[in-house]
JSON list of C-alpha atoms in Angstrom, two decimals:
[
{"chain": "A", "resi": 256, "resn": "MET", "atom": "CA", "xyz": [-7.67, -10.87, 2.48]},
{"chain": "A", "resi": 257, "resn": "ARG", "atom": "CA", "xyz": [-9.61, -12.68, -0.22]},
{"chain": "A", "resi": 258, "resn": "ALA", "atom": "CA", "xyz": [-12.23, -9.93, -0.36]},
{"chain": "A", "resi": 259, "resn": "VAL", "atom": "CA", "xyz": [-9.51, -7.26, -0.54]},
{"chain": "A", "resi": 260, "resn": "LEU", "atom": "CA", "xyz": [-7.75, -9.01, -3.41]},
{"chain": "A", "resi": 261, "resn": "LEU", "atom": "CA", "xyz": [-10.98, -9.53, -5.34]},
{"chain": "A", "resi": 262, "resn": "GLU", "atom": "CA", "xyz": [-11.90, -5.87, -4.87]},
{"chain": "A", "resi": 263, "resn": "HIS", "atom": "CA", "xyz": [-8.51, -4.76, -6.17]},
{"chain": "A", "resi": 264, "resn": "PHE", "atom": "CA", "xyz": [-8.72, -7.18, -9.12]},
{"chain": "A", "resi": 265, "resn": "SER", "atom": "CA", "xyz": [-12.08, -5.66, -10.01]},
{"chain": "A", "resi": 266, "resn": "ARG", "atom": "CA", "xyz": [-10.98, -2.05, -9.56]},
{"chain": "A", "resi": 267, "resn": "TYR", "atom": "CA", "xyz": [-7.60, -2.52, -11.27]},
{"chain": "A", "resi": 268, "resn": "PRO", "atom": "CA", "xyz": [-8.01, -5.06, -14.09]},
{"chain": "A", "resi": 269, "resn": "ALA", "atom": "CA", "xyz": [-4.58, -4.15, -15.52]},
{"chain": "A", "resi": 270, "resn": "MET", "atom": "CA", "xyz": [-2.88, -5.59, -12.40]},
{"chain": "A", "resi": 271, "resn": "GLU", "atom": "CA", "xyz": [0.03, -7.86, -13.12]},
{"chain": "A", "resi": 272, "resn": "PRO", "atom": "CA", "xyz": [1.49, -10.51, -10.79]},
{"chain": "A", "resi": 273, "resn": "ARG", "atom": "CA", "xyz": [3.97, -7.94, -9.43]},
{"chain": "A", "resi": 274, "resn": "ASP", "atom": "CA", "xyz": [1.07, -5.64, -8.40]},
{"chain": "A", "resi": 275, "resn": "GLY", "atom": "CA", "xyz": [-0.67, -8.47, -6.58]},
{"chain": "A", "resi": 276, "resn": "VAL", "atom": "CA", "xyz": [2.56, -9.29, -4.74]},
{"chain": "A", "resi": 277, "resn": "LYS", "atom": "CA", "xyz": [3.02, -5.60, -3.85]},
{"chain": "A", "resi": 278, "resn": "LEU", "atom": "CA", "xyz": [-0.48, -5.50, -2.36]},
{"chain": "A", "resi": 279, "resn": "VAL", "atom": "CA", "xyz": [0.15, -8.63, -0.30]},
{"chain": "A", "resi": 280, "resn": "TYR", "atom": "CA", "xyz": [3.53, -7.29, 0.81]},
{"chain": "A", "resi": 281, "resn": "GLN", "atom": "CA", "xyz": [2.02, -4.00, 1.97]},
{"chain": "A", "resi": 282, "resn": "SER", "atom": "CA", "xyz": [-0.75, -5.79, 3.86]},
{"chain": "A", "resi": 283, "resn": "ALA", "atom": "CA", "xyz": [1.80, -7.93, 5.69]},
{"chain": "A", "resi": 284, "resn": "PHE", "atom": "CA", "xyz": [4.60, -5.44, 6.35]},
{"chain": "A", "resi": 285, "resn": "GLY", "atom": "CA", "xyz": [3.00, -2.00, 6.16]},
{"chain": "A", "resi": 286, "resn": "PRO", "atom": "CA", "xyz": [5.12, 1.03, 5.28]},
{"chain": "A", "resi": 287, "resn": "GLY", "atom": "CA", "xyz": [7.87, 0.75, 7.88]},
{"chain": "A", "resi": 288, "resn": "HIS", "atom": "CA", "xyz": [10.47, -0.24, 5.31]},
{"chain": "A", "resi": 289, "resn": "LEU", "atom": "CA", "xyz": [10.07, 3.15, 3.61]},
{"chain": "A", "resi": 290, "resn": "ILE", "atom": "CA", "xyz": [11.04, 5.46, 6.46]},
{"chain": "A", "resi": 291, "resn": "ARG", "atom": "CA", "xyz": [14.78, 5.68, 7.03]},
{"chain": "A", "resi": 292, "resn": "ASP", "atom": "CA", "xyz": [14.92, 9.44, 7.56]},
{"chain": "A", "resi": 293, "resn": "ARG", "atom": "CA", "xyz": [11.75, 11.28, 8.62]},
{"chain": "A", "resi": 294, "resn": "ASP", "atom": "CA", "xyz": [12.79, 14.63, 7.16]},
{"chain": "A", "resi": 295, "resn": "VAL", "atom": "CA", "xyz": [13.64, 13.10, 3.79]},
{"chain": "A", "resi": 296, "resn": "ALA", "atom": "CA", "xyz": [10.40, 11.08, 3.75]},
{"chain": "A", "resi": 297, "resn": "LEU", "atom": "CA", "xyz": [8.32, 14.17, 4.58]},
{"chain": "A", "resi": 298, "resn": "ALA", "atom": "CA", "xyz": [10.10, 16.26, 1.94]},
{"chain": "A", "resi": 299, "resn": "PHE", "atom": "CA", "xyz": [9.49, 13.52, -0.64]},
{"chain": "A", "resi": 300, "resn": "LEU", "atom": "CA", "xyz": [5.81, 13.40, 0.30]},
{"chain": "A", "resi": 301, "resn": "ARG", "atom": "CA", "xyz": [5.53, 17.19, -0.04]},
{"chain": "A", "resi": 302, "resn": "ARG", "atom": "CA", "xyz": [7.03, 17.08, -3.54]},
{"chain": "A", "resi": 303, "resn": "GLU", "atom": "CA", "xyz": [4.78, 14.20, -4.57]},
{"chain": "A", "resi": 304, "resn": "LEU", "atom": "CA", "xyz": [1.68, 15.93, -3.18]},
{"chain": "A", "resi": 305, "resn": "GLU", "atom": "CA", "xyz": [2.54, 19.12, -5.08]},
{"chain": "A", "resi": 306, "resn": "GLY", "atom": "CA", "xyz": [2.60, 17.14, -8.34]},
{"chain": "A", "resi": 307, "resn": "VAL", "atom": "CA", "xyz": [-0.77, 15.44, -7.78]},
{"chain": "A", "resi": 308, "resn": "LEU", "atom": "CA", "xyz": [-3.99, 16.96, -9.04]},
{"chain": "A", "resi": 309, "resn": "PRO", "atom": "CA", "xyz": [-6.92, 16.92, -6.61]},
{"chain": "A", "resi": 310, "resn": "GLY", "atom": "CA", "xyz": [-9.18, 14.00, -7.46]},
{"chain": "A", "resi": 311, "resn": "GLU", "atom": "CA", "xyz": [-12.42, 12.27, -6.76]},
{"chain": "A", "resi": 312, "resn": "GLY", "atom": "CA", "xyz": [-12.57, 8.88, -5.16]},
{"chain": "A", "resi": 313, "resn": "PRO", "atom": "CA", "xyz": [-12.10, 7.32, -1.79]},
{"chain": "A", "resi": 314, "resn": "LEU", "atom": "CA", "xyz": [-9.54, 8.74, 0.60]},
{"chain": "A", "resi": 315, "resn": "TYR", "atom": "CA", "xyz": [-8.74, 5.29, 1.97]},
{"chain": "A", "resi": 316, "resn": "GLU", "atom": "CA", "xyz": [-8.63, 1.97, 0.16]},
{"chain": "A", "resi": 317, "resn": "PRO", "atom": "CA", "xyz": [-8.31, -1.11, 2.39]},
{"chain": "A", "resi": 318, "resn": "ILE", "atom": "CA", "xyz": [-5.39, -3.42, 1.59]},
{"chain": "A", "resi": 319, "resn": "GLY", "atom": "CA", "xyz": [-5.70, -5.94, 4.43]},
{"chain": "A", "resi": 320, "resn": "GLY", "atom": "CA", "xyz": [-3.60, -6.51, 7.53]},
{"chain": "A", "resi": 321, "resn": "GLY", "atom": "CA", "xyz": [-5.20, -3.47, 9.20]},
{"chain": "A", "resi": 322, "resn": "TYR", "atom": "CA", "xyz": [-3.74, -1.13, 6.54]},
{"chain": "A", "resi": 323, "resn": "ALA", "atom": "CA", "xyz": [-5.16, 1.08, 3.83]},
{"chain": "A", "resi": 324, "resn": "ARG", "atom": "CA", "xyz": [-3.77, 3.13, 0.97]},
{"chain": "A", "resi": 325, "resn": "LEU", "atom": "CA", "xyz": [-4.41, 6.83, 1.56]},
{"chain": "A", "resi": 326, "resn": "HIS", "atom": "CA", "xyz": [-4.75, 8.31, -1.94]},
{"chain": "A", "resi": 327, "resn": "LEU", "atom": "CA", "xyz": [-2.95, 11.63, -2.35]},
{"chain": "A", "resi": 328, "resn": "ALA", "atom": "CA", "xyz": [-5.32, 13.00, -5.02]},
{"chain": "A", "resi": 329, "resn": "ALA", "atom": "CA", "xyz": [-8.31, 12.46, -2.72]},
{"chain": "A", "resi": 330, "resn": "ALA", "atom": "CA", "xyz": [-6.36, 13.90, 0.22]},
{"chain": "A", "resi": 331, "resn": "LYS", "atom": "CA", "xyz": [-5.49, 16.99, -1.79]},
{"chain": "A", "resi": 332, "resn": "ALA", "atom": "CA", "xyz": [-9.14, 17.41, -2.82]},
{"chain": "A", "resi": 333, "resn": "ARG", "atom": "CA", "xyz": [-10.00, 17.37, 0.89]},
{"chain": "A", "resi": 334, "resn": "SER", "atom": "CA", "xyz": [-7.26, 19.94, 1.64]},
{"chain": "A", "resi": 335, "resn": "MET", "atom": "CA", "xyz": [-5.25, 17.47, 3.72]},
{"chain": "A", "resi": 336, "resn": "GLY", "atom": "CA", "xyz": [-1.74, 18.72, 4.27]},
{"chain": "A", "resi": 337, "resn": "ALA", "atom": "CA", "xyz": [1.46, 16.75, 3.85]},
{"chain": "A", "resi": 338, "resn": "GLU", "atom": "CA", "xyz": [2.08, 16.75, 7.61]},
{"chain": "A", "resi": 339, "resn": "ASP", "atom": "CA", "xyz": [-1.32, 15.18, 8.35]},
{"chain": "A", "resi": 340, "resn": "ILE", "atom": "CA", "xyz": [-0.73, 12.48, 5.74]},
{"chain": "A", "resi": 341, "resn": "PHE", "atom": "CA", "xyz": [2.81, 11.94, 7.00]},
{"chain": "A", "resi": 342, "resn": "PHE", "atom": "CA", "xyz": [1.73, 11.46, 10.61]},
{"chain": "A", "resi": 343, "resn": "ARG", "atom": "CA", "xyz": [-0.74, 8.80, 9.49]},
{"chain": "A", "resi": 344, "resn": "PHE", "atom": "CA", "xyz": [1.98, 7.13, 7.44]},
{"chain": "A", "resi": 345, "resn": "LEU", "atom": "CA", "xyz": [4.40, 7.32, 10.38]},
{"chain": "A", "resi": 346, "resn": "ALA", "atom": "CA", "xyz": [1.82, 5.87, 12.77]},
{"chain": "A", "resi": 347, "resn": "ALA", "atom": "CA", "xyz": [1.43, 2.89, 10.46]},
{"chain": "A", "resi": 348, "resn": "ALA", "atom": "CA", "xyz": [5.20, 2.48, 10.20]},
{"chain": "A", "resi": 349, "resn": "GLN", "atom": "CA", "xyz": [5.45, 2.31, 13.99]},
{"chain": "A", "resi": 350, "resn": "ALA", "atom": "CA", "xyz": [2.59, -0.15, 14.47]},
{"chain": "A", "resi": 351, "resn": "PRO", "atom": "CA", "xyz": [3.36, -3.86, 14.72]},
{"chain": "A", "resi": 352, "resn": "ALA", "atom": "CA", "xyz": [2.97, -5.47, 11.28]},
{"chain": "A", "resi": 353, "resn": "PRO", "atom": "CA", "xyz": [1.29, -8.85, 10.69]},
{"chain": "A", "resi": 354, "resn": "GLY", "atom": "CA", "xyz": [4.58, -10.20, 9.27]},
{"chain": "A", "resi": 355, "resn": "MET", "atom": "CA", "xyz": [5.94, -13.11, 7.27]},
{"chain": "A", "resi": 356, "resn": "ASP", "atom": "CA", "xyz": [3.21, -15.66, 8.04]},
{"chain": "A", "resi": 357, "resn": "CYS", "atom": "CA", "xyz": [0.59, -13.22, 6.76]},
{"chain": "A", "resi": 358, "resn": "PHE", "atom": "CA", "xyz": [2.73, -12.55, 3.69]},
{"chain": "A", "resi": 359, "resn": "GLN", "atom": "CA", "xyz": [3.11, -16.25, 2.87]},
{"chain": "A", "resi": 360, "resn": "GLU", "atom": "CA", "xyz": [-0.63, -16.79, 3.34]},
{"chain": "A", "resi": 361, "resn": "GLY", "atom": "CA", "xyz": [-1.31, -13.87, 1.01]},
{"chain": "A", "resi": 362, "resn": "LEU", "atom": "CA", "xyz": [0.98, -15.28, -1.68]},
{"chain": "A", "resi": 363, "resn": "SER", "atom": "CA", "xyz": [-0.76, -18.65, -1.40]},
{"chain": "A", "resi": 364, "resn": "LEU", "atom": "CA", "xyz": [-4.11, -16.94, -1.73]},
{"chain": "A", "resi": 365, "resn": "LEU", "atom": "CA", "xyz": [-2.88, -15.11, -4.85]},
{"chain": "A", "resi": 366, "resn": "GLU", "atom": "CA", "xyz": [-1.89, -18.47, -6.33]},
{"chain": "A", "resi": 367, "resn": "THR", "atom": "CA", "xyz": [-5.29, -19.97, -5.50]},
{"chain": "A", "resi": 368, "resn": "LEU", "atom": "CA", "xyz": [-7.20, -17.05, -7.01]},
{"chain": "A", "resi": 369, "resn": "ALA", "atom": "CA", "xyz": [-5.08, -17.11, -10.16]},
{"chain": "A", "resi": 370, "resn": "ALA", "atom": "CA", "xyz": [-5.55, -20.88, -10.50]},
{"chain": "A", "resi": 371, "resn": "ARG", "atom": "CA", "xyz": [-9.33, -20.38, -10.25]},
{"chain": "A", "resi": 372, "resn": "GLY", "atom": "CA", "xyz": [-9.27, -17.68, -12.91]},
{"chain": "A", "resi": 373, "resn": "GLU", "atom": "CA", "xyz": [-10.32, -15.00, -10.43]},
{"chain": "A", "resi": 374, "resn": "ALA", "atom": "CA", "xyz": [-7.20, -12.86, -10.87]},
{"chain": "A", "resi": 375, "resn": "PRO", "atom": "CA", "xyz": [-6.53, -10.53, -13.80]},
{"chain": "A", "resi": 376, "resn": "PHE", "atom": "CA", "xyz": [-3.37, -12.55, -14.56]},
{"chain": "A", "resi": 377, "resn": "SER", "atom": "CA", "xyz": [-2.90, -16.23, -15.27]},
{"chain": "A", "resi": 378, "resn": "ALA", "atom": "CA", "xyz": [-1.66, -18.85, -12.84]},
{"chain": "A", "resi": 379, "resn": "ALA", "atom": "CA", "xyz": [1.26, -19.48, -15.20]},
{"chain": "A", "resi": 380, "resn": "ALA", "atom": "CA", "xyz": [2.27, -15.80, -15.23]},
{"chain": "A", "resi": 381, "resn": "LEU", "atom": "CA", "xyz": [2.03, -15.62, -11.44]},
{"chain": "A", "resi": 382, "resn": "GLY", "atom": "CA", "xyz": [3.97, -18.86, -11.03]},
{"chain": "A", "resi": 383, "resn": "ALA", "atom": "CA", "xyz": [6.79, -17.62, -13.24]},
{"chain": "A", "resi": 384, "resn": "TYR", "atom": "CA", "xyz": [6.90, -14.29, -11.42]},
{"chain": "A", "resi": 385, "resn": "LEU", "atom": "CA", "xyz": [6.85, -15.91, -7.97]},
{"chain": "A", "resi": 386, "resn": "ALA", "atom": "CA", "xyz": [9.67, -18.31, -8.86]},
{"chain": "A", "resi": 387, "resn": "GLU", "atom": "CA", "xyz": [11.96, -15.37, -9.69]},
{"chain": "A", "resi": 388, "resn": "TYR", "atom": "CA", "xyz": [10.62, -13.30, -6.79]},
{"chain": "A", "resi": 389, "resn": "ARG", "atom": "CA", "xyz": [11.26, -16.02, -4.21]},
{"chain": "A", "resi": 390, "resn": "GLU", "atom": "CA", "xyz": [14.70, -16.69, -5.70]},
{"chain": "A", "resi": 391, "resn": "ALA", "atom": "CA", "xyz": [15.48, -12.98, -5.17]},
{"chain": "A", "resi": 392, "resn": "GLY", "atom": "CA", "xyz": [14.52, -13.28, -1.48]},
{"chain": "A", "resi": 393, "resn": "CYS", "atom": "CA", "xyz": [11.02, -11.74, -1.63]},
{"chain": "A", "resi": 394, "resn": "PRO", "atom": "CA", "xyz": [12.03, -8.08, -1.79]},
{"chain": "A", "resi": 395, "resn": "MET", "atom": "CA", "xyz": [9.73, -5.09, -1.70]},
{"chain": "A", "resi": 396, "resn": "VAL", "atom": "CA", "xyz": [8.60, -4.34, -5.27]},
{"chain": "A", "resi": 397, "resn": "SER", "atom": "CA", "xyz": [7.25, -1.35, -7.17]},
{"chain": "A", "resi": 398, "resn": "HIS", "atom": "CA", "xyz": [4.09, -1.36, -9.25]},
{"chain": "A", "resi": 399, "resn": "SER", "atom": "CA", "xyz": [4.37, -2.70, -12.77]},
{"chain": "A", "resi": 400, "resn": "ASP", "atom": "CA", "xyz": [4.84, -0.24, -15.62]},
{"chain": "A", "resi": 401, "resn": "ALA", "atom": "CA", "xyz": [1.38, -1.13, -16.93]},
{"chain": "A", "resi": 402, "resn": "TYR", "atom": "CA", "xyz": [-0.19, -0.38, -13.54]},
{"chain": "A", "resi": 403, "resn": "ARG", "atom": "CA", "xyz": [1.67, 2.91, -13.21]},
{"chain": "A", "resi": 404, "resn": "ARG", "atom": "CA", "xyz": [0.71, 4.05, -16.72]},
{"chain": "A", "resi": 405, "resn": "ARG", "atom": "CA", "xyz": [-2.94, 3.15, -16.33]},
{"chain": "A", "resi": 406, "resn": "TYR", "atom": "CA", "xyz": [-3.68, 4.12, -12.71]},
{"chain": "A", "resi": 407, "resn": "ARG", "atom": "CA", "xyz": [-0.94, 6.62, -11.79]},
{"chain": "A", "resi": 408, "resn": "PRO", "atom": "CA", "xyz": [-0.75, 5.42, -8.17]},
{"chain": "A", "resi": 409, "resn": "ALA", "atom": "CA", "xyz": [0.06, 8.08, -5.61]},
{"chain": "A", "resi": 410, "resn": "TYR", "atom": "CA", "xyz": [-0.65, 7.02, -2.05]},
{"chain": "A", "resi": 411, "resn": "ARG", "atom": "CA", "xyz": [0.79, 6.30, 1.36]},
{"chain": "A", "resi": 412, "resn": "VAL", "atom": "CA", "xyz": [0.13, 3.14, 3.32]},
{"chain": "A", "resi": 413, "resn": "CYS", "atom": "CA", "xyz": [-1.55, 4.02, 6.62]},
{"chain": "A", "resi": 414, "resn": "LEU", "atom": "CA", "xyz": [-3.42, 2.13, 9.26]},
{"chain": "A", "resi": 415, "resn": "ALA", "atom": "CA", "xyz": [-7.00, 1.52, 8.22]},
{"chain": "A", "resi": 416, "resn": "PRO", "atom": "CA", "xyz": [-9.07, 4.45, 9.51]},
{"chain": "A", "resi": 417, "resn": "GLU", "atom": "CA", "xyz": [-11.25, 2.23, 11.67]},
{"chain": "A", "resi": 418, "resn": "ALA", "atom": "CA", "xyz": [-8.23, 0.88, 13.52]},
{"chain": "A", "resi": 419, "resn": "ASP", "atom": "CA", "xyz": [-8.03, 1.96, 17.16]},
{"chain": "A", "resi": 420, "resn": "GLU", "atom": "CA", "xyz": [-4.27, 1.53, 16.91]},
{"chain": "A", "resi": 421, "resn": "GLU", "atom": "CA", "xyz": [-4.13, 4.35, 14.34]},
{"chain": "A", "resi": 422, "resn": "LYS", "atom": "CA", "xyz": [-5.83, 6.75, 16.74]},
{"chain": "A", "resi": 423, "resn": "ARG", "atom": "CA", "xyz": [-3.52, 5.83, 19.62]},
{"chain": "A", "resi": 424, "resn": "LEU", "atom": "CA", "xyz": [-0.34, 6.13, 17.55]},
{"chain": "A", "resi": 425, "resn": "PHE", "atom": "CA", "xyz": [-1.50, 9.35, 15.94]},
{"chain": "A", "resi": 426, "resn": "ARG", "atom": "CA", "xyz": [-2.07, 10.91, 19.41]},
{"chain": "A", "resi": 427, "resn": "GLU", "atom": "CA", "xyz": [1.38, 9.72, 20.54]},
{"chain": "A", "resi": 428, "resn": "LEU", "atom": "CA", "xyz": [3.04, 11.29, 17.50]},
{"chain": "A", "resi": 429, "resn": "LEU", "atom": "CA", "xyz": [1.34, 14.60, 18.08]},
{"chain": "A", "resi": 430, "resn": "HIS", "atom": "CA", "xyz": [2.77, 14.77, 21.61]},
{"chain": "A", "resi": 431, "resn": "ARG", "atom": "CA", "xyz": [6.40, 14.04, 20.60]}
]
């Protein structure tokens, strides 16, 4: 996870503590918390994909825990349809997630990297954010306003493409 965090810090220097926590959360829990109604989730993805311009860049970006962010702009540039993206997202939602221990380890690693000056935010800023975050019960969070303005994130969390589990779950979904 250290290498993943350092790569994201390098690629996204405007990250704030909340964005680091979001990354750790996604790597520990995947996207399962986002799918309550498949039809609604697919319709939302279709609308979001329509509003994204095709873009250069990697299709997948590893986030740890066996997951990756599948970038919608890159998917659109490759003519990937919403259904294909959705099945990958759904496969990840149905896979077993690393869980709370992984999440706590990731938060500790964030604190260590910030204390060493290796994060784009200070240890004090992270400490203040984590105190409030833990008090709130460690909920899922959105990207910071600064991150959204600068990077315009549009992605779905999927299993990392090299994961055998992704292939198995994807085949299962196709036969349902």
